[in-house]
mmCIF file of C-alpha atoms in Angstrom:
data_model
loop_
_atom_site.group_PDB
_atom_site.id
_atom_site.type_symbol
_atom_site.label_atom_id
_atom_site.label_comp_id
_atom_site.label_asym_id
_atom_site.label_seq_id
_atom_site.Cartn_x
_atom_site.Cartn_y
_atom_site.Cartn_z
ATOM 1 C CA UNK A 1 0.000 0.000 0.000
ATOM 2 C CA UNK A 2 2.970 2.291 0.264
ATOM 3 C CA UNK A 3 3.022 4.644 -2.636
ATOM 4 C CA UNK A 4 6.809 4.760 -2.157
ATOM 5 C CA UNK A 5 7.297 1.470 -2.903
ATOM 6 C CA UNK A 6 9.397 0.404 -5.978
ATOM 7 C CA UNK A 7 7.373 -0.604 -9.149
ATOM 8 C CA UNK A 8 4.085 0.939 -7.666
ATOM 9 C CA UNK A 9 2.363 2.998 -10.606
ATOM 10 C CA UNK A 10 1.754 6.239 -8.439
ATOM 11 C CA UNK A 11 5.452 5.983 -6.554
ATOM 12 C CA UNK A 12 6.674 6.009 -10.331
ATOM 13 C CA UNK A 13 4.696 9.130 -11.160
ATOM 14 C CA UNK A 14 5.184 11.286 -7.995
ATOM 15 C CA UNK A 15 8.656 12.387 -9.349
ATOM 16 C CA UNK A 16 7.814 14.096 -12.280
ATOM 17 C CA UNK A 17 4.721 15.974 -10.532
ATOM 18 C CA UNK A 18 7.218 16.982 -8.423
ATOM 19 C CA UNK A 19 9.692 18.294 -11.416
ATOM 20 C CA UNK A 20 7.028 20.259 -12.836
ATOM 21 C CA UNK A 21 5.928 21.914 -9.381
ATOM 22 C CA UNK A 22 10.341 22.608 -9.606
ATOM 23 C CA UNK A 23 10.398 24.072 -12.717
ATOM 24 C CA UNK A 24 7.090 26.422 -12.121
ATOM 25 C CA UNK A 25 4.571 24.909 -13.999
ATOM 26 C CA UNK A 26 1.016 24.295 -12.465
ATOM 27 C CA UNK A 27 -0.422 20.806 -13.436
ATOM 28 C CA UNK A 28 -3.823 21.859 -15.453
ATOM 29 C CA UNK A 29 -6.922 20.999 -13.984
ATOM 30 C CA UNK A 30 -9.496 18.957 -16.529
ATOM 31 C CA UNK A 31 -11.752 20.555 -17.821
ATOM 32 C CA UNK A 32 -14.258 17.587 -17.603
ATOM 33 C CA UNK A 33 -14.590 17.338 -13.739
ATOM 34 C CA UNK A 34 -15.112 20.825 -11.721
ATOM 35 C CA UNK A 35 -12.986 21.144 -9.087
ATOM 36 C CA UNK A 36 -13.590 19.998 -5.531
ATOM 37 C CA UNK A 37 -13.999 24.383 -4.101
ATOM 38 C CA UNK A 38 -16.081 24.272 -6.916
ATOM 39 C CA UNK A 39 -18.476 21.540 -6.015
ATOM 40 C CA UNK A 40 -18.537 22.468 -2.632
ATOM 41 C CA UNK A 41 -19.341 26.078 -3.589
ATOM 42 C CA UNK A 42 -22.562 24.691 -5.547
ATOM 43 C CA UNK A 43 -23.563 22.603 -2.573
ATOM 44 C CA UNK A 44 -23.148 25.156 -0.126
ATOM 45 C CA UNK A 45 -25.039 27.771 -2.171
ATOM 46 C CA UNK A 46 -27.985 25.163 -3.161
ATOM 47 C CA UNK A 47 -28.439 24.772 0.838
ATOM 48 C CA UNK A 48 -28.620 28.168 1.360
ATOM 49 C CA UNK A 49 -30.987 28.470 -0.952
ATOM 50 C CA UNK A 50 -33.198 25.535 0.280
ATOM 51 C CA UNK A 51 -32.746 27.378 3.813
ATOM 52 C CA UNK A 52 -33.593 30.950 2.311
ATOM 53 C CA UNK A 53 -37.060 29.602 0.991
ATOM 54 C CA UNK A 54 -37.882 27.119 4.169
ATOM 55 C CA UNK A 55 -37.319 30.983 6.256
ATOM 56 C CA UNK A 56 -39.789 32.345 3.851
ATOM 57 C CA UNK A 57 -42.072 30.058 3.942
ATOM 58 C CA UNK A 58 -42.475 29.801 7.802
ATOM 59 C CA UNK A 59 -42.761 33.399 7.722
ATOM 60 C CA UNK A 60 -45.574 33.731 5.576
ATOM 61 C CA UNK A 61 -47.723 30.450 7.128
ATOM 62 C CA UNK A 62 -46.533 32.451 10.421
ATOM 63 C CA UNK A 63 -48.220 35.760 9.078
ATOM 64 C CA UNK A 64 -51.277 33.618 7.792
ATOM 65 C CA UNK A 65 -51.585 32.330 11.240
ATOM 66 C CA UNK A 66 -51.060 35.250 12.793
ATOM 67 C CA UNK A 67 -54.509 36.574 10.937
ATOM 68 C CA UNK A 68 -56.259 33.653 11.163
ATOM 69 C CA UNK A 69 -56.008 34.076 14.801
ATOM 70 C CA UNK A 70 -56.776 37.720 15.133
ATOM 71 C CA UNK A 71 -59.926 36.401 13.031
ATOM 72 C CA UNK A 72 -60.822 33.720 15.646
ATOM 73 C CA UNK A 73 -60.815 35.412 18.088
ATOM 74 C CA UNK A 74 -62.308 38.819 17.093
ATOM 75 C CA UNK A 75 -65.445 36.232 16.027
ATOM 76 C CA UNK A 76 -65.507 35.101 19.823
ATOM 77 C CA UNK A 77 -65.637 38.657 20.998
ATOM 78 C CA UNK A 78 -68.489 39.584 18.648
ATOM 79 C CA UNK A 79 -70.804 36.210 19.381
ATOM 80 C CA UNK A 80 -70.431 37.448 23.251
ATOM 81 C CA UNK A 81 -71.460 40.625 22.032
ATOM 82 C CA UNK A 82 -74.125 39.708 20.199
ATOM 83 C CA UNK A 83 -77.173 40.187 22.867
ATOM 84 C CA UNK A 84 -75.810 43.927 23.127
ATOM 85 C CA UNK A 85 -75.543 44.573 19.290
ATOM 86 C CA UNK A 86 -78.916 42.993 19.220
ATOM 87 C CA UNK A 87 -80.635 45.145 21.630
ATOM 88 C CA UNK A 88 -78.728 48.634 19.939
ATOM 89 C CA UNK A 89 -80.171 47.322 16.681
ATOM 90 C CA UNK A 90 -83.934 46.840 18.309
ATOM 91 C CA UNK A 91 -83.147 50.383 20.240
ATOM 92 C CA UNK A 92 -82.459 51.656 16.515
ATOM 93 C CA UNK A 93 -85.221 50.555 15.179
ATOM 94 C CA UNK A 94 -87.814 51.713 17.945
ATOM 95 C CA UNK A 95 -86.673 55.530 17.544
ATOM 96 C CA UNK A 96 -84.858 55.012 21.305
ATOM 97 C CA UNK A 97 -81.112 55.792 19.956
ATOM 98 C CA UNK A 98 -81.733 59.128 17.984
ATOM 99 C CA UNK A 99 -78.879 60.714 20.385
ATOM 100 C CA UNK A 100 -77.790 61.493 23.730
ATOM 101 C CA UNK A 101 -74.946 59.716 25.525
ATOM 102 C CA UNK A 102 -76.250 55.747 24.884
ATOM 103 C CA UNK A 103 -76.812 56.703 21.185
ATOM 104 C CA UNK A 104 -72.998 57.921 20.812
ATOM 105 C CA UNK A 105 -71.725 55.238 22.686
ATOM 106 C CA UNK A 106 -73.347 52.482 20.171
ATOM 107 C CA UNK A 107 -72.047 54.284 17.302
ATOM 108 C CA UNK A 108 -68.285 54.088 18.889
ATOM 109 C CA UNK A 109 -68.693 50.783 19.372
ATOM 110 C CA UNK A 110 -70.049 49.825 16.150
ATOM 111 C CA UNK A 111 -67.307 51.563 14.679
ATOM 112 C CA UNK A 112 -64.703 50.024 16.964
ATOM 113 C CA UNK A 113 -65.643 47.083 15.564
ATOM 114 C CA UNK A 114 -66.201 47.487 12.128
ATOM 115 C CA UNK A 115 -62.396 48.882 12.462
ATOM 116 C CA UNK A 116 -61.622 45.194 13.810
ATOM 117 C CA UNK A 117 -63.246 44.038 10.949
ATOM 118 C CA UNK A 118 -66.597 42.910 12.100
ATOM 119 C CA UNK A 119 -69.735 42.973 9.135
ATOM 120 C CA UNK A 120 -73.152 43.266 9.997
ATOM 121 C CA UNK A 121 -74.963 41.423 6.908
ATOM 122 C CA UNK A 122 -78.647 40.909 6.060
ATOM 123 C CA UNK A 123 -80.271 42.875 3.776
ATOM 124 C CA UNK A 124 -83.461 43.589 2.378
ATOM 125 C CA UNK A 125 -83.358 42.401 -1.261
ATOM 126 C CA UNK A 126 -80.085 40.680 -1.201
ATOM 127 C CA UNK A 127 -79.777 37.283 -2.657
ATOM 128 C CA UNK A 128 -80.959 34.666 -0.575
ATOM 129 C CA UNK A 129 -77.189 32.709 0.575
ATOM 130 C CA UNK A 130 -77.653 29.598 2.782
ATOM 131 C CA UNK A 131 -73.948 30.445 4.134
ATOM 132 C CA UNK A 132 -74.961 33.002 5.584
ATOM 133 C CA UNK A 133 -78.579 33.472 6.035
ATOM 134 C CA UNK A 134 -80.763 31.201 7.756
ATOM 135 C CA UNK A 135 -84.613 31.118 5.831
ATOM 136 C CA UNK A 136 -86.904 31.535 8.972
ATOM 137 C CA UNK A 137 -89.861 31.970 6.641
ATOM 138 C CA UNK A 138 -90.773 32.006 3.079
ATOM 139 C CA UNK A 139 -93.054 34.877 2.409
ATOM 140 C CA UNK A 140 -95.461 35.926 -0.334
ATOM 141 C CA UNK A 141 -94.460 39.219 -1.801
ATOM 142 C CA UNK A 142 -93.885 41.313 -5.685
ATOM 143 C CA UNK A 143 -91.710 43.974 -3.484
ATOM 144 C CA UNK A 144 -88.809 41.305 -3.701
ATOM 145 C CA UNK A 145 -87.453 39.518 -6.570
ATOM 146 C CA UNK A 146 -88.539 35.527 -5.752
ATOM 147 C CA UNK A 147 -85.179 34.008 -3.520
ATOM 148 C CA UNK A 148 -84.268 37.290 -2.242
ATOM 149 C CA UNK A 149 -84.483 38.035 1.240
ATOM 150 C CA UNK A 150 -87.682 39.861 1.832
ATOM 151 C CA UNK A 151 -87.501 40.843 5.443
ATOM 152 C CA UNK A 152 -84.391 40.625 8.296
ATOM 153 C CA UNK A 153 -85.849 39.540 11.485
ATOM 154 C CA UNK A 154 -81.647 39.242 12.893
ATOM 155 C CA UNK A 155 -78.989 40.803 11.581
ATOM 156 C CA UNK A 156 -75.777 38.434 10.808
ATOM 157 C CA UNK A 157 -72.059 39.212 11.292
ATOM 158 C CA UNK A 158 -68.737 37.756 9.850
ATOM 159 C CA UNK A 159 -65.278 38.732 10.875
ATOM 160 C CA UNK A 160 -63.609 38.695 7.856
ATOM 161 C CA UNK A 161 -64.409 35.425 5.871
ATOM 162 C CA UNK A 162 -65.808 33.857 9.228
ATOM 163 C CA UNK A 163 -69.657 34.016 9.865
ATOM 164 C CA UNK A 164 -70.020 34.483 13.125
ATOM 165 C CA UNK A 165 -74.106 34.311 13.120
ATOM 166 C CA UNK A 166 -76.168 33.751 9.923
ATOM 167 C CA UNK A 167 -78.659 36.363 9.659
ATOM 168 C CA UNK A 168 -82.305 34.924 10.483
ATOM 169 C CA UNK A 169 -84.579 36.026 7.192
ATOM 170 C CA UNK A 170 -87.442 35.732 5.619
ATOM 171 C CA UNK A 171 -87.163 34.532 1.750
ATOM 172 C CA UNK A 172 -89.258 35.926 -1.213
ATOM 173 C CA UNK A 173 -91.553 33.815 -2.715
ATOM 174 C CA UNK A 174 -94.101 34.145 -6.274
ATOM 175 C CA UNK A 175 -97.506 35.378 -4.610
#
């Protein structure tokens, strides 16, 4: 195994790399097989790569996430609030919040959370949607294109593509 060794091929060959190296010239690489800096190089750079894109993906699924809980749990906030958006909406609709202090402190909250992203949704004449309305009642009527909503006996509300509540309404029918 000793490459020193008398009548071994590379012991025989060692002398005259080793004249060349003494007279100054540089054995030439081949041209067929990169170099092993080179390969390494490629390696190196395809695994930074591969570890460049893994970063960016976990950021954005950790941005995603990030919204998706925001989402969640604005959409628990608003179905506790729900009794007290309810009764604003009924105190709306009976002429009891034309102003004074409860009326401006229904509008800041309704705009507090329509700045969190909270929809109220329901309609008169709006397509009927079984994703988010609920059909209480059909109802007889010309006022309403047939499989439109007719009449909004609840308001809904979604948090951005969440429905939170469907609204409850009543469905156009042909009289």
């Amino acid at each position: 195994n000793a490459p020193a060794a008398e009548g071994h091929p590379e012991a025989e060959e060692a002398p005259a790399a080793t004249d060349q190296a003494a007279a100054g010239e540089t054995p030439e690489p081949s041209e067929e097989a990169p170099s092993e800096d080179a390969k390494l190089a490629a390696e190196r750079l395809d695994s930074l790569l591969r570890l460049q894109a893994e970063f960016t993906n976990f950021k954005n699924r950790a941005a995603r996430e990030k919204e998706q809980l925001r989402e969640f749990v604005a959409s628990d906030i608003v179905s506790l609030l729900l009794p007290v958006l309810d009764d604003i909406d009924a105190a709306r609709k009976h002429g009891d919040l034309q102003e004074g202090p409860f009326a401006s402190i229904a509008t800041k909250l309704e705009e507090l959370l329509g700045k969190q992203g909270v929809e109220r949704f329901g309609e008169v004449g709006d397509a009927f949607d079984p994703n988010i309305h609920e059909a209480v009642l059909q109802q007889p009527t010309d006022e309403v294109e047939p499989d439109h909503v007719s009449m909004v006996l609840r308001s809904g509300f979604k948090v951005g593509n969440r429905v939170v509540r469907a609204a409850q309404v009543a469905v156009a029918a042909q009289p």
